[in-house]
Coordinates of C-alpha atoms and ligand atoms in Angstrom, one line a residue:
M206 CA 244.5 39.8 -17.9
A207 CA 242.1 42.6 -18.9
Y208 CA 240.1 44.1 -16.1
W209 CA 236.8 42.8 -17.5
E210 CA 238.3 39.3 -17.6
E211 CA 239.1 39.4 -13.9
N212 CA 235.4 39.8 -13.3
V213 CA 234.4 36.9 -15.5
R214 CA 232.6 34.0 -13.7
K215 CA 235.2 31.3 -14.3
V216 CA 233.8 27.8 -14.1
E217 CA 235.1 24.3 -14.8
P218 CA 232.5 22.9 -17.2
Y219 CA 231.0 19.5 -17.4
V220 CA 232.5 17.5 -20.3
P221 CA 229.7 15.6 -22.1
G222 CA 230.5 12.4 -24.0
E223 CA 231.7 12.7 -27.5
Q224 CA 229.2 12.9 -30.3
P225 CA 231.4 11.8 -33.3
K226 CA 230.6 13.2 -36.7
V227 CA 231.7 10.0 -38.4
K228 CA 229.0 7.5 -39.5
N229 CA 228.9 3.7 -39.2
I230 CA 230.3 3.5 -35.7
I231 CA 229.1 1.6 -32.8
K232 CA 228.3 4.4 -30.4
L233 CA 228.2 3.1 -26.8
N234 CA 229.6 6.1 -25.1
T235 CA 226.6 8.2 -23.9
N236 CA 224.0 5.8 -22.8
E237 CA 221.6 6.5 -25.7
N238 CA 218.9 4.0 -26.6
P239 CA 219.7 1.9 -29.7
Y240 CA 216.1 1.7 -30.8
G241 CA 214.3 4.8 -32.1
P242 CA 211.6 6.6 -30.2
S243 CA 208.1 5.2 -30.4
P244 CA 206.9 5.5 -34.1
K245 CA 203.9 7.3 -32.6
V246 CA 206.2 10.2 -31.8
S247 CA 206.8 10.8 -35.5
K248 CA 203.1 11.0 -36.1
A249 CA 202.6 13.7 -33.5
V250 CA 201.9 16.7 -35.6
F251 CA 202.1 20.3 -34.6
D252 CA 200.9 23.1 -36.7
F253 CA 204.1 24.6 -38.2
D254 CA 202.6 28.0 -38.1
S255 CA 202.1 27.7 -34.4
L256 CA 205.8 28.1 -34.0
R257 CA 205.4 31.8 -34.4
K258 CA 203.8 31.8 -30.9
Y259 CA 205.6 31.2 -27.7
P260 CA 205.2 27.7 -26.3
D261 CA 203.0 27.1 -23.2
P262 CA 205.2 28.2 -20.3
A263 CA 203.4 25.7 -18.0
V264 CA 204.0 22.8 -20.4
T265 CA 200.4 21.8 -19.5
L266 CA 199.9 19.0 -22.0
L267 CA 203.0 17.1 -21.0
V268 CA 202.6 17.8 -17.3
E269 CA 199.1 16.5 -17.4
K270 CA 200.1 13.4 -19.4
L271 CA 202.9 12.6 -16.9
A272 CA 200.6 13.2 -14.0
E273 CA 198.1 10.7 -15.4
Y274 CA 200.9 8.2 -16.2
H275 CA 202.2 8.4 -12.6
N276 CA 198.7 8.4 -11.2
T277 CA 199.2 11.8 -9.5
T278 CA 198.2 15.4 -9.9
K279 CA 199.6 18.0 -12.2
D280 CA 200.8 20.3 -9.4
R281 CA 203.3 17.5 -8.5
V282 CA 205.1 17.4 -11.8
F283 CA 207.8 19.7 -13.2
V284 CA 209.1 19.4 -16.7
G285 CA 212.4 20.7 -18.1
V286 CA 214.9 20.6 -20.9
G287 CA 216.3 17.2 -20.1
S288 CA 216.9 16.1 -16.6
D289 CA 220.1 18.2 -16.6
D290 CA 217.9 21.3 -16.7
V291 CA 215.5 19.9 -14.1
I292 CA 218.4 19.0 -11.7
A293 CA 220.1 22.4 -12.3
M294 CA 216.8 24.1 -11.3
A295 CA 216.5 21.8 -8.3
F296 CA 220.1 22.8 -7.2
M297 CA 219.2 26.5 -7.6
T298 CA 215.9 26.0 -5.7
F299 CA 216.7 23.7 -2.8
F300 CA 220.4 23.8 -2.2
N301 CA 220.7 27.1 -0.5
S302 CA 222.1 26.3 2.9
D303 CA 225.3 27.0 4.8
K304 CA 225.6 23.3 5.4
P305 CA 227.1 21.1 2.6
V306 CA 225.1 19.2 0.1
L307 CA 226.1 15.6 0.1
F308 CA 226.6 13.2 -2.8
P309 CA 228.9 10.2 -3.5
D310 CA 232.4 10.7 -4.8
I311 CA 231.7 8.4 -7.7
T312 CA 228.6 9.7 -9.3
Y313 CA 227.2 11.8 -12.1
S314 CA 230.0 14.3 -12.7
F315 CA 227.6 17.2 -13.4
Y316 CA 226.7 17.5 -9.7
P317 CA 229.9 19.2 -8.6
V318 CA 229.8 21.4 -11.7
W319 CA 226.4 22.8 -10.8
A320 CA 227.4 23.2 -7.1
N321 CA 230.6 25.1 -8.1
M322 CA 228.9 27.3 -10.6
L323 CA 226.1 28.2 -8.1
G324 CA 228.4 28.6 -5.1
I325 CA 226.8 25.7 -3.3
K326 CA 228.8 24.1 -0.5
Y327 CA 229.1 20.4 -1.0
E328 CA 230.9 17.3 0.3
T329 CA 231.5 14.1 -1.6
I330 CA 231.0 10.9 0.4
P331 CA 233.2 8.0 -0.7
V332 CA 231.4 4.9 -1.9
D333 CA 233.0 1.8 -0.5
K334 CA 235.6 -0.3 -2.3
D335 CA 232.8 -2.2 -4.1
F336 CA 231.3 1.1 -5.1
N337 CA 228.3 0.8 -2.7
I338 CA 226.8 4.0 -1.3
I339 CA 226.8 3.7 2.5
K340 CA 223.5 5.1 3.9
E341 CA 224.8 5.8 7.4
D342 CA 227.3 8.3 5.9
Y343 CA 224.2 10.4 5.0
Y344 CA 222.9 10.4 8.6
R345 CA 224.3 13.8 9.5
E346 CA 223.6 17.5 9.1
N347 CA 223.5 18.6 5.5
G348 CA 222.1 21.1 3.1
G349 CA 220.6 18.5 0.8
I350 CA 221.3 15.1 -0.7
I351 CA 221.4 13.9 -4.3
F352 CA 222.4 10.7 -6.0
P353 CA 221.3 8.7 -9.0
N354 CA 219.6 5.4 -8.5
P355 CA 221.0 3.3 -10.2
N356 CA 224.2 5.3 -9.7
A357 CA 226.2 6.4 -12.6
P358 CA 228.7 5.4 -13.9
T359 CA 228.7 2.4 -11.5
S360 CA 225.2 1.1 -12.6
K361 CA 224.6 -0.1 -9.1
L362 CA 221.1 0.1 -7.6
V363 CA 220.1 0.7 -4.0
S364 CA 216.8 -0.6 -2.6
R365 CA 213.6 1.4 -1.7
D366 CA 214.2 0.5 1.9
F367 CA 217.7 2.0 1.7
I368 CA 216.2 5.3 0.4
I369 CA 213.5 5.2 3.0
D370 CA 216.2 5.0 5.7
I371 CA 218.0 8.0 4.2
L372 CA 214.7 9.9 4.1
K373 CA 213.9 9.1 7.7
A374 CA 217.3 10.4 8.8
N375 CA 216.9 13.5 6.7
K376 CA 213.6 15.2 7.3
D377 CA 215.2 18.7 7.3
S378 CA 216.7 18.7 3.9
V379 CA 215.6 18.0 0.3
V380 CA 216.6 14.6 -0.9
I381 CA 216.8 14.2 -4.7
I382 CA 216.9 10.8 -6.3
D383 CA 218.0 11.0 -10.0
E384 CA 216.2 8.1 -11.6
A385 CA 217.7 8.6 -15.1
Y386 CA 218.2 4.8 -15.5
I387 CA 215.5 3.4 -13.2
D388 CA 213.4 1.9 -16.1
F389 CA 216.2 -0.6 -16.7
A390 CA 216.1 -1.8 -13.0
K391 CA 213.9 -4.6 -11.7
E392 CA 210.2 -3.6 -11.3
G393 CA 209.4 -1.9 -8.0
S394 CA 212.8 -0.2 -7.7
S395 CA 211.5 3.4 -8.2
I396 CA 210.7 5.6 -5.3
I397 CA 208.5 7.9 -7.3
D398 CA 205.4 6.9 -5.2
L399 CA 207.2 7.8 -2.0
T400 CA 207.0 11.5 -3.0
E401 CA 203.4 11.3 -1.7
E402 CA 204.6 10.4 1.8
Y403 CA 207.9 12.4 2.0
E404 CA 207.4 16.1 1.3
N405 CA 211.1 16.6 1.0
L406 CA 211.7 13.9 -1.7
L407 CA 212.1 14.9 -5.3
C408 CA 212.3 12.2 -8.0
V409 CA 213.9 13.2 -11.3
R410 CA 213.4 11.3 -14.6
T411 CA 214.4 11.7 -18.2
F412 CA 213.1 10.8 -21.7
S413 CA 216.7 10.5 -22.9
K414 CA 217.4 6.8 -22.1
S415 CA 214.4 4.5 -21.8
R416 CA 212.2 6.7 -24.1
S417 CA 215.0 7.2 -26.6
L418 CA 214.4 10.9 -27.0
A419 CA 217.8 12.3 -26.0
G420 CA 217.7 14.6 -29.0
M421 CA 214.4 16.3 -27.8
R422 CA 215.7 17.2 -24.4
I423 CA 212.9 16.3 -22.0
G424 CA 213.2 15.6 -18.3
Y425 CA 210.9 15.9 -15.3
A426 CA 210.6 15.8 -11.6
V427 CA 207.8 14.5 -9.4
G428 CA 207.5 15.7 -5.8
N429 CA 205.3 17.3 -3.3
A430 CA 203.2 20.3 -4.7
K431 CA 205.2 22.7 -2.5
L432 CA 208.5 21.5 -3.9
I433 CA 207.2 21.8 -7.5
K434 CA 205.8 25.3 -6.8
Y435 CA 209.2 26.5 -5.5
M436 CA 210.9 25.0 -8.5
N437 CA 208.5 26.8 -10.8
D438 CA 209.1 30.1 -9.0
V439 CA 212.8 29.7 -9.8
K440 CA 212.1 28.6 -13.4
Y441 CA 209.9 31.6 -14.0
S442 CA 212.7 33.8 -12.6
Y443 CA 215.2 32.4 -15.0
N444 CA 213.5 31.4 -18.3
S445 CA 209.8 30.9 -18.6
Y446 CA 209.9 29.1 -21.9
T447 CA 212.2 26.3 -21.4
M448 CA 210.2 23.7 -23.3
N449 CA 209.7 24.2 -27.0
T450 CA 206.4 23.3 -28.7
P451 CA 207.6 20.2 -30.6
S452 CA 209.3 18.7 -27.5
I453 CA 206.0 19.0 -25.6
L454 CA 204.0 17.2 -28.2
Y455 CA 206.6 14.5 -28.9
G456 CA 206.9 13.9 -25.2
V457 CA 203.1 13.4 -24.9
A458 CA 203.1 11.0 -27.8
S459 CA 206.0 9.0 -26.3
V460 CA 204.1 8.6 -22.9
E461 CA 201.0 7.4 -24.8
D462 CA 202.9 4.5 -26.3
D463 CA 203.5 2.4 -23.3
A464 CA 203.7 -0.9 -25.2
Y465 CA 206.6 0.3 -27.3
F466 CA 208.3 1.7 -24.2
K467 CA 208.1 -1.6 -22.3
E468 CA 209.1 -3.7 -25.3
T469 CA 212.3 -1.7 -26.1
V470 CA 213.3 -1.5 -22.4
K471 CA 212.9 -5.3 -22.1
K472 CA 215.0 -5.8 -25.2
I473 CA 217.8 -3.7 -23.7
V474 CA 217.7 -5.5 -20.4
D475 CA 217.8 -8.9 -22.2
T476 CA 220.8 -7.8 -24.3
R477 CA 222.5 -6.5 -21.1
E478 CA 222.1 -9.8 -19.3
K479 CA 223.4 -11.8 -22.3
F480 CA 226.3 -9.4 -22.8
V481 CA 227.4 -9.4 -19.2
K482 CA 227.5 -13.2 -19.2
E483 CA 229.6 -13.3 -22.3
I484 CA 232.2 -10.8 -21.2
E485 CA 232.4 -12.2 -17.7
S486 CA 233.2 -15.6 -19.2
M487 CA 236.1 -13.8 -21.1
G488 CA 237.5 -12.5 -17.8
F489 CA 235.9 -9.1 -17.4
I490 CA 234.8 -8.0 -14.0
V491 CA 231.4 -6.4 -14.4
L492 CA 229.5 -4.5 -11.6
P493 CA 225.9 -5.7 -11.2
S494 CA 224.0 -3.4 -13.5
A495 CA 220.5 -2.0 -13.2
A496 CA 221.0 0.4 -16.0
N497 CA 221.3 0.5 -19.8
F498 CA 225.1 0.4 -19.5
V499 CA 227.7 -1.7 -17.7
F500 CA 230.8 -0.7 -15.8
A501 CA 233.5 -3.2 -16.4
K502 CA 237.2 -3.8 -16.1
Y503 CA 239.6 -6.4 -17.5
P504 CA 242.3 -7.3 -14.9
G505 CA 245.8 -6.8 -16.3
R506 CA 244.8 -4.4 -19.1
D507 CA 244.6 -0.7 -19.0
A508 CA 241.1 0.4 -19.6
V509 CA 242.4 3.4 -21.6
D510 CA 244.2 1.1 -24.0
I511 CA 241.0 -1.0 -24.6
F512 CA 239.1 2.3 -25.0
D513 CA 241.6 3.6 -27.6
E514 CA 241.8 0.4 -29.6
A515 CA 238.0 0.0 -29.6
K516 CA 237.8 3.5 -31.0
K517 CA 240.2 2.7 -33.8
N518 CA 237.8 -0.2 -34.6
G519 CA 234.8 2.1 -34.7
I520 CA 233.5 1.2 -31.3
Y521 CA 233.0 4.1 -28.8
F522 CA 233.0 3.5 -25.0
R523 CA 233.2 6.0 -22.2
Y524 CA 236.4 6.2 -20.2
F525 CA 236.8 8.4 -17.1
D526 CA 240.4 9.4 -16.3
Q527 CA 239.4 9.8 -12.6
D528 CA 240.7 8.3 -9.3
R529 CA 239.1 5.0 -8.3
I530 CA 237.5 4.3 -11.7
R531 CA 240.5 4.6 -14.1
D532 CA 240.5 0.8 -14.6
Y533 CA 236.9 0.7 -15.8
L534 CA 235.0 1.3 -19.0
R535 CA 231.4 2.3 -19.2
I536 CA 229.7 0.5 -22.0
T537 CA 226.2 1.4 -23.2
I538 CA 224.0 -1.5 -24.2
G539 CA 223.2 -1.3 -27.9
T540 CA 221.4 -3.8 -30.0
D541 CA 222.2 -7.6 -29.9
E542 CA 224.1 -7.2 -33.2
E543 CA 226.2 -4.3 -31.9
M544 CA 227.1 -6.1 -28.7
D545 CA 228.1 -9.2 -30.7
K546 CA 230.5 -6.9 -32.6
V547 CA 231.9 -5.7 -29.3
I548 CA 232.4 -9.2 -28.1
D549 CA 234.2 -10.1 -31.4
F550 CA 236.4 -7.1 -30.9
F551 CA 237.2 -8.1 -27.3
K552 CA 238.0 -11.6 -28.5
S553 CA 240.5 -10.4 -31.1
Y554 CA 242.0 -7.7 -28.9
L555 CA 242.4 -9.6 -25.7
Ligands
LIG150 N1 221.4 12.0 -14.6 C1 222.3 11.1 -14.9 C2 222.7 10.2 -13.8 C3 222.8 10.9 -16.2 O1 223.7 10.0 -16.5 C4 222.3 11.8 -17.2 C5 222.8 11.7 -18.6 N2 224.0 12.3 -18.9 C6 221.4 12.8 -16.8 C7 221.0 12.9 -15.5 C8 221.0 13.9 -17.8 O2 220.2 13.4 -18.8 P1 219.3 14.3 -19.7 O3 219.7 15.7 -19.4 O4 219.5 13.9 -21.1 O5 217.9 14.0 -19.2

């Protein structure tokens, strides 16, 4: 190995779901939204010539729009390039202790990647045999806590009270709740309002799922103004212009169309409920889902075989070759027509 290579920062990267180049497939592998973004997004015009200028580093238009949407103030909102960027910034900002950051063993697989890259000590806490997070396991000294709610890839939701208990037991560290999929959970599940009460709570959201803007890369966090200020200090020490001009304007247009947002979220939830019933009646075991995907297994069949065969039939699921979840497939909820085709495939395959 050349000397320079010995000094390279060697990291084990996160592996994103496949984005196949082939057309006409049923793509249910990366939890995208089957409906397009709000048509109002396509009408959001930006002056093409304005692209010669740097974007607004404070992302003011979108920060203000989100503050209004969440009935809060703009000093409590941070916007980034997808929630991946927001969470990475939060890891850099808040997880800086000798004590380990805690997160579940089965969770978003990017968390250990950021921790390893940034040299952050962490411990994974096993979820129970039914994939439940056990709150008491988080009642101990730590350098921070993060988990998604609903969790990924299990799709399981914990209650607000559950999170309040974790917050009460953890006043000395920052608790991050990653609400990437919360819009697909029953109303009242979000803890975003609790950021008013708990100064150490950060709630992270994304436009990639419920707002169908994965391609624009927009995510945000809501929290106490002090938390947001610390995150901005780190952001401005790293890259001031994370958000490009079109993203900012498209993001604003999306938030303005609440009716479309609610209608498409409802369609996905309805399709999910119908799909779950159908595949359960075929013998699948499906975890209770509060997300735009389901986590399911078919007893007696290897998930990887179903995954491979589906792919040959132009249907893409996500399979994790990982302890404890090797039997499961993660299936994004598409349109009714797409899910009917999935059911037809299951019928002929099984
Ligand atoms: N959190 C969770 C739990 C996710 O599944 C994802 C999607 N991969 C993200 C965050 C990141 O989403 P995005 O960067 O598109 O906002």
